Amino acid sequence: MTENAAASVGALVTGAEIARLAGVTRAAVSNWRRRYDDFPAPAGGAANSPLFALVEVQAWLDKQRKGQEISPEVELWQALRAVYGEQMVAGLAEVAAALAGDLAPGLPDEVMTRVRRLAGGEAPADLVNGLTERFVDSARRAGSDQVTPERIVRAVRHFAPELPSGATVFDPTCGIGLLLLSVASGTDVRRCGQESDADSARFAQLRADLLECTRVAVVDGDSLRADAWPDLRAGLVVCDPPAGVTEWGREELLLDSRWELGTPSKAEGELAWLQHAYAHTDPGGHVLMVMPASVAYRKAGRRIRAELVRRGILRQVVALPPGVATSHSLPVHIWCLRRPDGTGSADTRHTVRMVDLTGNSPDGSLDPRADQVADVPLIELLDDTVDLTPGAHLRPRHRDFPEEYAALRREVEKRIARVVALLPELAEGGQPGSLDGATTSIADLARAGLVSYEGAEPVSASDQLDTDYLQGFLRSSANARRSTSASGSHRLDTRGARLPRMGIDEQRRYGSAFRSLSAFEQDVREIGELSRQLADLGRDGLATGGLVPED
C-alpha cells in the first residue's frame, strides 16, 4: 500500500492492538476475522502481519458491541504509529526523552500534548513500561533483532549465575535493553551495552534512566567492527546475536585478536559474537549466548566448538522448548561459558552438562527432570562432528523405562475408569432453552452486589446466587457468542452475558451438573496430556531397547 493510500484510511492497527482495544486476546480477533464476513479487510501490512484501519475497526467493534472506550495510552500509541510507522522505536525514544525532561523533544505537538496528559496522572516509569510492552508485542510478529522474546529473556535470567555486588554485566548487541536490564535484577551491578541501531540504544538508555536503574551505560555502534568498550571485562556477558547474518565484517577482522578459538567463517557470525562476548569476560566470568540450534552441529564451526570443549570453556548447553522464539517454531539453545580463572580447581572440568527441554511447554518449568540432563565427558564430544546438541547426548538407557511405562499406564487407566463416572445424568428437557425465557444481565447482578470479579471469572457474592450455576451458563454457547475470548478463559462482556431467572434450589441443581461437566472436561484434558507422554515414552523405550513387545 502506498503512503497516500495509508494516509487516506488514517491510523493503522495490528491484530494485537485490536485485541487491546476490545479487551480481548489475539486469538479472539483471529476468530472474529474468520467468523464475521463484515470484519474490516486489511488496509496494509503483509499477509502474515496485516494492518487494519483504526476507524473501520472502531466502527465494527461498536456495531458488534465489542468496543470499549479507547484509553489515552492507546490513543498515544496510535498517534505514534501514524507519525513513525515501522520506526516506532524512534518515537518511543522521543517519548522517553520527553518524560525524562528533555525540553525540546522531536515530537509533533499533538503527540506531545498526549504525552503530557498521560504524564500528569501516571508515573513516567509505568508509562514507558506500558509503551515498551506494546512495542514488544507488536515486534513479536516480525521477530525483530531489537527485541529478545520474553520467553528467552526468562530462560537467560533463569540460567544466569549469581553475581556479587559491584559486578559488571555487558550486552554487546542489546537492542532496547530487555536482556541487559533483566538479568541480575536484584544485584547492585554496573550494566554496559552497545547496539548498532542508534534509536534502540537511545531508548534503552532513557528507559533505564526513567526506571531509576543506576550505573547503566548504553552506546550505539557496531560492537564487532567498532567496539565502544575495548577495555571492559565483565563478570557476566549476555548476548542474543543477530541470527544468520553473513555480512558481519569477517574480511576486515581476519587478524582480530578476539578470535582466540579460531577465525569464524563467513557463515558463522554467531561464533564471532560468541568470541567477542568471551573476550569481554573477567577471569572466572560467565557468558550466556542465545544460539540457533544449528550452530551446535554445523560443519563450518566444528573447530571453534572443539576448542570450547577442549579448553573447558563450555560448561552447559540448554536446548529450550520450541516456541520460545517468536519468528519460528524451532528450538534455540543457550550456551553457558566460563573463562578459566587460573586457580586450577575451578577450571578443571571433565564434562559438559547437556540439558534438553525440547519436550517441555515453552511456558513450563525451566528446571530439568533427571532424564533431561546428562553430564557428557569431554572426550565423547571431541569426535569428527563435535555435535553440541543436547538431545544427541542424553542417555535414555539410564531411564527405568519399564517402571515409568507401567506407572504412567496405571495412571491413564485409572483416569479413564474415573472420567465416565463424572458425566452427570441429563434427561430430555422438552422445553425451550433456559436463556430463551426470562433472563437477567450480569451487569444488573453486579450493580445489585450479587456478582463480584475477584479473579478471571465472575463469582457469586450472595447466597441468592450459586457460583457453579453462574459460571456454567456463562460458558454455554449462547453466552459464548457474547464472550470476548476465544482462548478458553472466557473473559466475559458483562454488558451482554445473561442468566435465566431461577430459585436458589434450582440454581444449585443446575450448578451441580455444570460442576460435573467441568470436572469431566478437566480430566479429559489431563488424560490427553498423559496419553501423549505415555505414547512418547513407549516409542522411546522401544527405539532404545529399554522396552520390548510382549510375546
XYZ file of C-alpha atoms in Angstrom:
551
model
C 0.000 0.000 0.000
C 1.320 3.466 -0.889
C 1.859 6.227 1.640
C -1.048 8.170 0.152
C -3.326 5.167 0.493
C -2.233 4.691 4.078
C -2.927 8.326 4.840
C -6.390 8.075 3.295
C -7.536 5.477 5.819
C -5.853 7.114 8.803
C -4.052 5.253 11.582
C -3.458 1.526 11.135
C -3.554 -1.124 13.858
C -2.337 -4.699 14.185
C -4.407 -7.642 15.360
C -2.719 -7.399 18.752
C -3.714 -3.751 19.048
C -7.314 -4.554 18.102
C -7.264 -7.096 20.922
C -6.210 -4.369 23.335
C -8.870 -2.014 22.042
C -11.577 -4.596 22.718
C -10.041 -6.016 25.878
C -9.674 -9.496 24.376
C -6.952 -11.929 23.326
C -5.278 -12.016 19.891
C -6.915 -15.414 19.353
C -10.321 -13.778 19.731
C -9.505 -11.264 16.999
C -8.377 -14.077 14.683
C -11.651 -15.839 15.402
C -13.644 -12.691 14.568
C -11.860 -12.439 11.220
C -12.911 -15.992 10.361
C -16.472 -15.814 11.696
C -17.662 -12.386 10.588
C -17.839 -11.557 6.885
C -18.128 -7.857 7.671
C -14.905 -7.689 9.708
C -12.737 -4.929 8.156
C -10.391 -6.091 5.426
C -6.653 -5.440 5.858
C -5.638 -1.941 4.793
C -1.910 -2.638 4.728
C 0.878 -4.814 6.053
C 1.788 -8.303 4.884
C -0.267 -11.487 4.627
C 1.081 -12.834 7.930
C 1.019 -9.459 9.715
C -1.913 -7.427 8.318
C -2.752 -3.889 9.401
C -6.302 -2.569 9.696
C -7.775 0.930 9.502
C -8.428 2.076 13.059
C -11.595 3.987 12.139
C -13.068 0.892 10.432
C -12.161 -1.333 13.379
C -13.739 1.071 15.868
C -16.944 1.222 13.812
C -17.116 -2.574 13.606
C -16.490 -3.003 17.335
C -19.247 -0.510 18.128
C -21.638 -2.251 15.752
C -20.908 -5.633 17.328
C -20.996 -4.166 20.856
C -17.446 -5.378 21.358
C -15.794 -1.981 21.593
C -14.578 -0.191 24.654
C -13.714 3.407 25.251
C -10.206 3.888 23.878
C -7.701 4.621 26.629
C -5.370 7.636 26.394
C -2.406 5.249 26.209
C -3.899 3.554 23.131
C -4.539 6.959 21.568
C -0.891 7.888 22.193
C 0.265 4.637 20.622
C -1.873 5.205 17.541
C -0.618 8.764 17.226
C 2.966 7.497 17.394
C 2.258 4.864 14.757
C 0.755 7.468 12.463
C 3.939 9.569 12.734
C 6.678 6.918 12.935
C 5.185 3.884 11.181
C 7.654 0.997 11.300
C 10.223 3.207 13.061
C 8.300 3.069 16.317
C 11.409 2.714 18.455
C 12.443 6.210 17.343
C 9.095 7.522 18.544
C 9.434 5.671 21.836
C 12.848 7.216 22.340
C 11.361 10.684 21.808
C 8.584 9.954 24.317
C 11.148 8.693 26.826
C 13.203 11.845 26.269
C 10.136 13.995 26.941
C 9.364 12.031 30.111
C 12.985 12.414 31.213
C 12.713 16.211 30.988
C 14.087 16.985 27.532
C 12.816 20.485 26.811
C 12.874 20.069 23.046
C 11.946 16.503 22.092
C 11.325 15.811 18.430
C 7.640 15.020 18.888
C 4.779 16.647 16.967
C 2.645 18.970 19.107
C -0.363 16.611 19.064
C 1.730 13.700 20.326
C 3.481 15.867 22.889
C 0.113 17.000 24.236
C -0.935 13.378 24.739
C 2.357 12.581 26.488
C 1.913 15.500 28.898
C -1.678 14.493 29.626
C -0.657 10.912 30.459
C 2.381 12.003 32.453
C 0.110 14.125 34.622
C -1.674 11.090 36.014
C 0.808 8.236 35.589
C 4.383 7.678 36.763
C 6.878 8.066 33.888
C 8.316 4.605 34.622
C 4.862 2.998 34.359
C 4.102 4.833 31.140
C 7.375 3.899 29.452
C 6.959 0.285 30.602
C 3.454 0.174 29.131
C 4.701 1.509 25.798
C 7.616 -0.935 25.861
C 5.211 -3.842 26.334
C 3.179 -2.653 23.353
C 6.313 -2.380 21.238
C 7.496 -5.850 22.265
C 4.068 -7.246 21.421
C 3.955 -5.542 18.022
C 7.536 -6.562 17.187
C 6.732 -10.186 18.040
C 5.183 -10.856 14.660
C 8.380 -9.874 12.838
C 10.991 -11.387 15.161
C 12.839 -8.077 15.338
C 16.528 -8.094 16.293
C 15.737 -5.126 18.546
C 13.603 -7.329 20.782
C 14.626 -10.524 22.564
C 11.449 -12.608 23.039
C 10.179 -12.567 26.616
C 10.430 -16.361 26.938
C 14.111 -16.229 26.014
C 14.680 -13.381 28.484
C 13.062 -15.572 31.145
C 15.325 -18.510 30.266
C 18.539 -16.467 30.265
C 17.586 -14.964 33.602
C 16.908 -18.466 34.972
C 20.284 -19.910 33.944
C 22.355 -16.819 34.744
C 24.768 -17.262 37.672
C 24.523 -15.234 40.842
C 26.729 -12.163 40.738
C 28.456 -10.389 43.610
C 27.560 -6.811 44.365
C 29.530 -4.436 42.186
C 29.960 -6.878 39.289
C 29.608 -5.804 35.652
C 27.038 -7.086 33.148
C 27.657 -6.482 29.445
C 25.441 -6.984 26.390
C 27.232 -6.229 23.097
C 24.058 -6.295 20.986
C 21.465 -5.146 23.471
C 18.608 -3.890 21.270
C 16.235 -1.926 23.504
C 17.887 -3.375 26.604
C 15.492 -6.173 27.569
C 18.204 -8.707 28.429
C 20.631 -6.183 29.840
C 18.131 -4.774 32.324
C 16.575 -8.147 33.244
C 19.475 -10.291 34.443
C 20.872 -9.888 37.959
C 17.899 -7.653 38.711
C 18.331 -7.829 42.466
C 22.044 -7.052 42.479
C 23.890 -3.747 42.600
C 25.742 -4.196 39.326
C 27.134 -1.992 36.610
C 25.439 -2.540 33.245
C 27.031 -1.701 29.902
C 25.557 -2.202 26.457
C 26.145 -1.463 22.804
C 23.623 -1.518 19.969
C 24.097 -0.825 16.257
C 20.675 0.829 15.935
C 21.048 4.332 17.376
C 17.346 4.752 18.225
C 17.284 1.449 20.120
C 20.414 2.358 22.052
C 18.979 5.756 22.934
C 15.674 4.264 24.074
C 17.453 1.601 26.166
C 19.447 4.299 27.981
C 16.466 6.593 28.529
C 14.280 3.738 29.753
C 16.971 2.704 32.238
C 17.137 6.293 33.492
C 13.352 6.515 33.894
C 13.308 3.188 35.745
C 15.988 4.642 38.047
C 18.422 1.876 37.136
C 21.707 3.389 38.216
C 25.110 2.589 36.723
C 23.734 1.835 33.242
C 25.510 3.000 30.105
C 24.326 2.107 26.584
C 26.068 3.400 23.477
C 25.363 2.979 19.785
C 27.606 1.392 17.197
C 28.539 -1.956 15.653
C 30.134 -3.867 18.515
C 32.102 -6.221 16.246
C 33.524 -3.569 13.896
C 33.717 -0.629 16.320
C 33.882 -1.897 19.897
C 32.972 1.002 22.194
C 34.114 -0.942 25.274
C 37.523 -2.375 24.248
C 38.917 -2.490 27.794
C 35.743 -3.658 29.551
C 35.833 -7.027 31.323
C 32.581 -8.270 32.841
C 31.525 -10.897 35.332
C 28.618 -11.768 33.043
C 28.113 -11.196 29.318
C 24.667 -11.914 27.870
C 24.072 -11.861 24.143
C 21.225 -12.624 21.747
C 23.157 -12.069 18.497
C 21.656 -11.462 15.051
C 20.990 -14.890 13.541
C 22.009 -15.918 10.053
C 23.925 -12.703 9.239
C 26.864 -13.328 6.900
C 27.982 -9.705 6.463
C 29.371 -9.333 9.967
C 32.787 -7.975 8.891
C 34.940 -11.085 8.527
C 37.204 -9.698 5.811
C 38.169 -6.594 7.770
C 38.518 -8.528 11.036
C 40.552 -11.527 9.857
C 43.514 -10.786 12.149
C 41.475 -9.622 15.126
C 42.857 -10.731 18.492
C 39.385 -11.773 19.672
C 39.472 -14.957 17.584
C 41.456 -16.937 20.169
C 39.373 -20.054 19.463
C 39.684 -19.787 15.682
C 38.621 -17.381 12.943
C 34.874 -17.801 12.293
C 33.776 -18.479 8.744
C 31.507 -16.025 6.961
C 28.512 -18.269 7.689
C 29.306 -18.477 11.416
C 28.524 -14.951 12.569
C 27.085 -16.301 15.810
C 30.505 -17.753 16.718
C 32.081 -14.358 16.038
C 29.680 -12.819 18.538
C 30.440 -15.636 20.983
C 34.176 -14.928 20.866
C 33.560 -11.185 21.115
C 31.492 -11.813 24.256
C 34.147 -14.168 25.651
C 36.860 -11.564 25.063
C 34.952 -9.221 27.395
C 34.815 -11.605 30.384
C 36.842 -11.373 33.562
C 38.831 -14.426 34.673
C 36.124 -16.618 36.199
C 33.461 -14.621 34.332
C 30.488 -16.117 32.531
C 28.903 -15.818 29.088
C 25.310 -16.759 28.233
C 24.741 -16.886 24.482
C 21.387 -17.386 22.766
C 22.155 -19.602 19.764
C 20.195 -21.091 16.864
C 20.161 -24.865 17.283
C 22.058 -25.335 14.012
C 25.211 -23.681 15.418
C 25.648 -26.774 17.609
C 26.398 -29.062 14.658
C 27.222 -27.048 11.514
C 30.401 -28.300 9.858
C 31.940 -24.829 9.463
C 32.021 -24.232 13.203
C 33.462 -27.608 14.243
C 36.960 -26.309 15.045
C 35.721 -23.490 17.301
C 33.312 -25.837 19.085
C 36.167 -28.269 19.659
C 38.308 -25.540 21.232
C 35.456 -24.518 23.528
C 35.213 -28.108 24.735
C 38.938 -28.905 24.834
C 39.806 -25.858 26.934
C 36.950 -26.444 29.380
C 35.291 -23.136 28.483
C 31.884 -24.564 27.561
C 30.089 -25.580 30.760
C 26.465 -26.151 29.717
C 24.209 -26.231 26.660
C 20.454 -25.889 27.198
C 18.029 -26.730 24.385
C 14.905 -24.640 25.001
C 11.392 -25.765 24.023
C 10.036 -24.999 20.543
C 8.009 -21.797 20.671
C 10.280 -19.703 22.884
C 11.375 -17.758 19.795
C 8.707 -15.678 18.086
C 9.838 -15.765 14.461
C 9.932 -19.570 14.153
C 8.924 -22.762 15.969
C 12.416 -24.305 16.076
C 14.262 -24.749 19.364
C 17.084 -22.431 20.325
C 19.972 -23.106 22.670
C 21.625 -21.237 25.498
C 25.373 -21.821 25.625
C 26.904 -21.213 29.052
C 30.615 -20.411 29.035
C 33.090 -19.628 31.805
C 36.549 -18.129 31.394
C 39.148 -20.035 33.447
C 40.323 -18.010 36.424
C 43.778 -19.584 36.581
C 43.345 -21.108 40.037
C 43.211 -24.636 38.726
C 40.475 -26.231 40.851
C 37.540 -24.284 39.431
C 38.924 -24.656 35.906
C 39.195 -28.436 35.959
C 36.118 -29.754 34.190
C 35.858 -33.138 32.522
C 32.236 -32.896 31.395
C 29.783 -30.550 29.699
C 26.266 -30.512 31.102
C 23.640 -31.091 28.421
C 20.048 -30.080 29.207
C 17.242 -30.952 26.780
C 13.979 -29.099 27.460
C 12.620 -29.514 23.931
C 9.787 -31.753 25.142
C 8.523 -29.127 27.603
C 5.957 -26.386 27.181
C 7.548 -23.032 26.233
C 5.943 -21.541 29.350
C 6.668 -24.524 31.561
C 9.318 -25.117 34.186
C 12.943 -24.480 33.254
C 14.190 -26.872 35.934
C 15.009 -30.096 34.071
C 13.947 -33.556 35.163
C 16.649 -36.122 35.816
C 16.088 -37.706 32.388
C 16.586 -34.319 30.691
C 20.158 -33.832 31.946
C 23.420 -35.568 31.066
C 26.974 -34.695 32.098
C 28.841 -35.706 28.946
C 32.596 -36.431 29.147
C 34.671 -34.084 27.014
C 36.243 -36.974 25.145
C 32.813 -38.067 23.889
C 32.191 -34.625 22.406
C 35.545 -34.383 20.626
C 34.685 -36.594 17.671
C 34.537 -35.786 13.967
C 31.404 -33.633 14.269
C 31.658 -32.099 17.779
C 27.868 -32.049 17.918
C 26.749 -29.987 20.919
C 23.025 -30.718 20.522
C 21.818 -31.834 23.973
C 19.341 -34.384 22.617
C 22.153 -36.220 20.846
C 23.912 -36.940 24.141
C 21.190 -37.697 26.663
C 21.367 -41.356 27.635
C 17.876 -42.834 27.557
C 19.317 -46.202 28.657
C 19.738 -44.704 32.127
C 15.968 -44.370 32.456
C 13.908 -47.076 34.115
C 11.599 -47.475 31.127
C 9.647 -50.495 32.434
C 8.785 -48.829 35.744
C 7.987 -45.425 34.168
C 5.837 -47.026 31.474
C 3.945 -49.224 33.956
C 3.323 -46.344 36.379
C 2.121 -43.992 33.653
C -0.101 -46.686 32.148
C -1.699 -47.341 35.543
C -2.416 -43.634 35.935
C -4.023 -43.402 32.478
C -6.154 -46.474 33.141
C -7.294 -45.053 36.488
C -8.202 -41.707 34.906
C -10.132 -43.369 32.066
C -12.118 -45.527 34.504
C -12.997 -42.464 36.561
C -13.810 -39.996 33.819
C -17.045 -41.628 32.610
C -18.437 -41.571 36.136
C -18.013 -37.800 36.187
C -20.621 -37.267 33.484
C -23.925 -36.173 35.040
C -27.155 -37.942 34.141
C -29.087 -35.485 31.957
C -32.707 -36.079 30.913
C -34.677 -34.731 27.959
C -35.849 -31.182 28.685
C -38.732 -30.952 26.251
C -38.878 -27.150 26.552
C -37.198 -24.065 25.089
C -33.678 -23.268 26.288
C -33.481 -21.543 29.634
C -31.900 -18.455 28.059
C -34.942 -18.105 25.797
C -37.117 -17.257 28.790
C -36.845 -14.543 31.417
C -33.225 -13.579 31.977
C -31.107 -11.103 33.916
C -27.890 -9.470 32.706
C -24.627 -9.906 34.594
C -24.329 -6.122 34.632
C -27.581 -5.872 36.616
C -26.456 -8.579 39.016
C -23.141 -6.822 39.543
C -24.856 -3.491 40.206
C -27.056 -5.235 42.762
C -23.982 -6.625 44.517
C -24.770 -10.252 43.672
C -21.690 -10.769 41.473
C -18.052 -9.867 42.101
C -14.919 -10.051 39.957
C -12.127 -11.261 42.212
C -10.373 -13.320 39.546
C -10.592 -14.251 35.887
C -14.280 -15.175 36.121
C -17.231 -13.626 37.969
C -18.338 -15.359 41.177
C -21.409 -15.151 43.370
C -21.292 -12.580 46.135
C -24.639 -13.586 47.653
C -26.479 -16.624 48.959
C -29.139 -15.786 46.357
C -26.827 -16.883 43.543
C -24.936 -20.174 43.006
C -21.432 -19.737 41.528
C -21.428 -23.021 39.549
C -24.826 -22.124 38.070
C -23.481 -18.656 37.190
C -20.287 -19.856 35.528
C -21.952 -22.816 33.821
C -24.443 -20.642 31.977
C -21.718 -18.134 31.119
C -19.763 -20.927 29.359
C -22.772 -22.014 27.315
C -22.725 -21.440 23.562
C -25.458 -18.805 23.795
C -23.328 -16.667 26.080
C -20.100 -17.697 24.331
C -21.242 -15.611 21.377
C -21.080 -12.642 23.715
C -17.716 -13.739 25.125
C -14.658 -11.650 24.403
C -12.170 -14.539 24.444
C -11.647 -17.494 22.172
C -8.817 -18.918 24.279
C -10.930 -20.958 26.685
C -10.686 -18.475 29.535
C -13.941 -16.719 28.534
C -13.360 -13.245 29.848
C -16.954 -12.149 29.501
C -18.505 -8.951 28.287
C -20.720 -8.154 31.270
C -22.912 -5.930 29.125
C -24.059 -8.880 27.022
C -23.958 -12.057 29.111
C -27.247 -13.121 30.692
C -28.588 -15.678 33.190
C -32.034 -17.288 33.394
C -34.087 -16.437 36.449
C -34.296 -19.404 38.823
C -34.756 -20.014 42.524
C -31.691 -20.936 44.531
C -32.609 -24.640 44.792
C -32.985 -24.914 41.031
C -29.743 -22.991 40.597
C -27.904 -25.495 42.781
C -29.341 -28.416 40.801
C -28.067 -26.897 37.571
C -24.820 -25.890 39.287
C -24.119 -29.473 40.330
C -24.494 -30.652 36.715
C -22.290 -27.831 35.416
C -19.646 -28.652 38.060
C -19.587 -32.316 36.993
C -19.187 -31.330 33.343
C -16.276 -29.060 34.206
C -14.572 -31.851 36.175
C -15.145 -34.239 33.246
C -13.671 -31.715 30.816
C -10.600 -31.150 33.005
C -9.964 -34.882 33.410
C -10.249 -35.448 29.657
C -7.631 -32.736 29.069
C -5.300 -34.310 31.614
C -5.840 -37.766 30.105
C -4.876 -36.327 26.730
C -1.576 -34.993 28.081
C -0.843 -38.226 29.986
C -1.630 -40.222 26.832
C 0.849 -38.152 24.843
C 3.529 -38.733 27.467
C 2.746 -42.463 27.568
C 2.976 -42.814 23.773
C 6.271 -40.863 23.655
C 7.683 -42.970 26.481
C 6.660 -46.207 24.772
C 8.209 -45.158 21.451
C 11.466 -44.045 23.098
C 11.651 -47.249 25.128
C 11.111 -49.451 22.064
C 13.595 -47.466 19.989
C 16.373 -47.606 22.602
C 15.871 -51.199 23.751
C 14.573 -50.215 27.161
C 11.246 -51.861 26.272
C 10.342 -54.771 24.003
C 6.937 -56.024 22.766
C 5.439 -58.832 24.823
C 5.149 -62.243 23.179
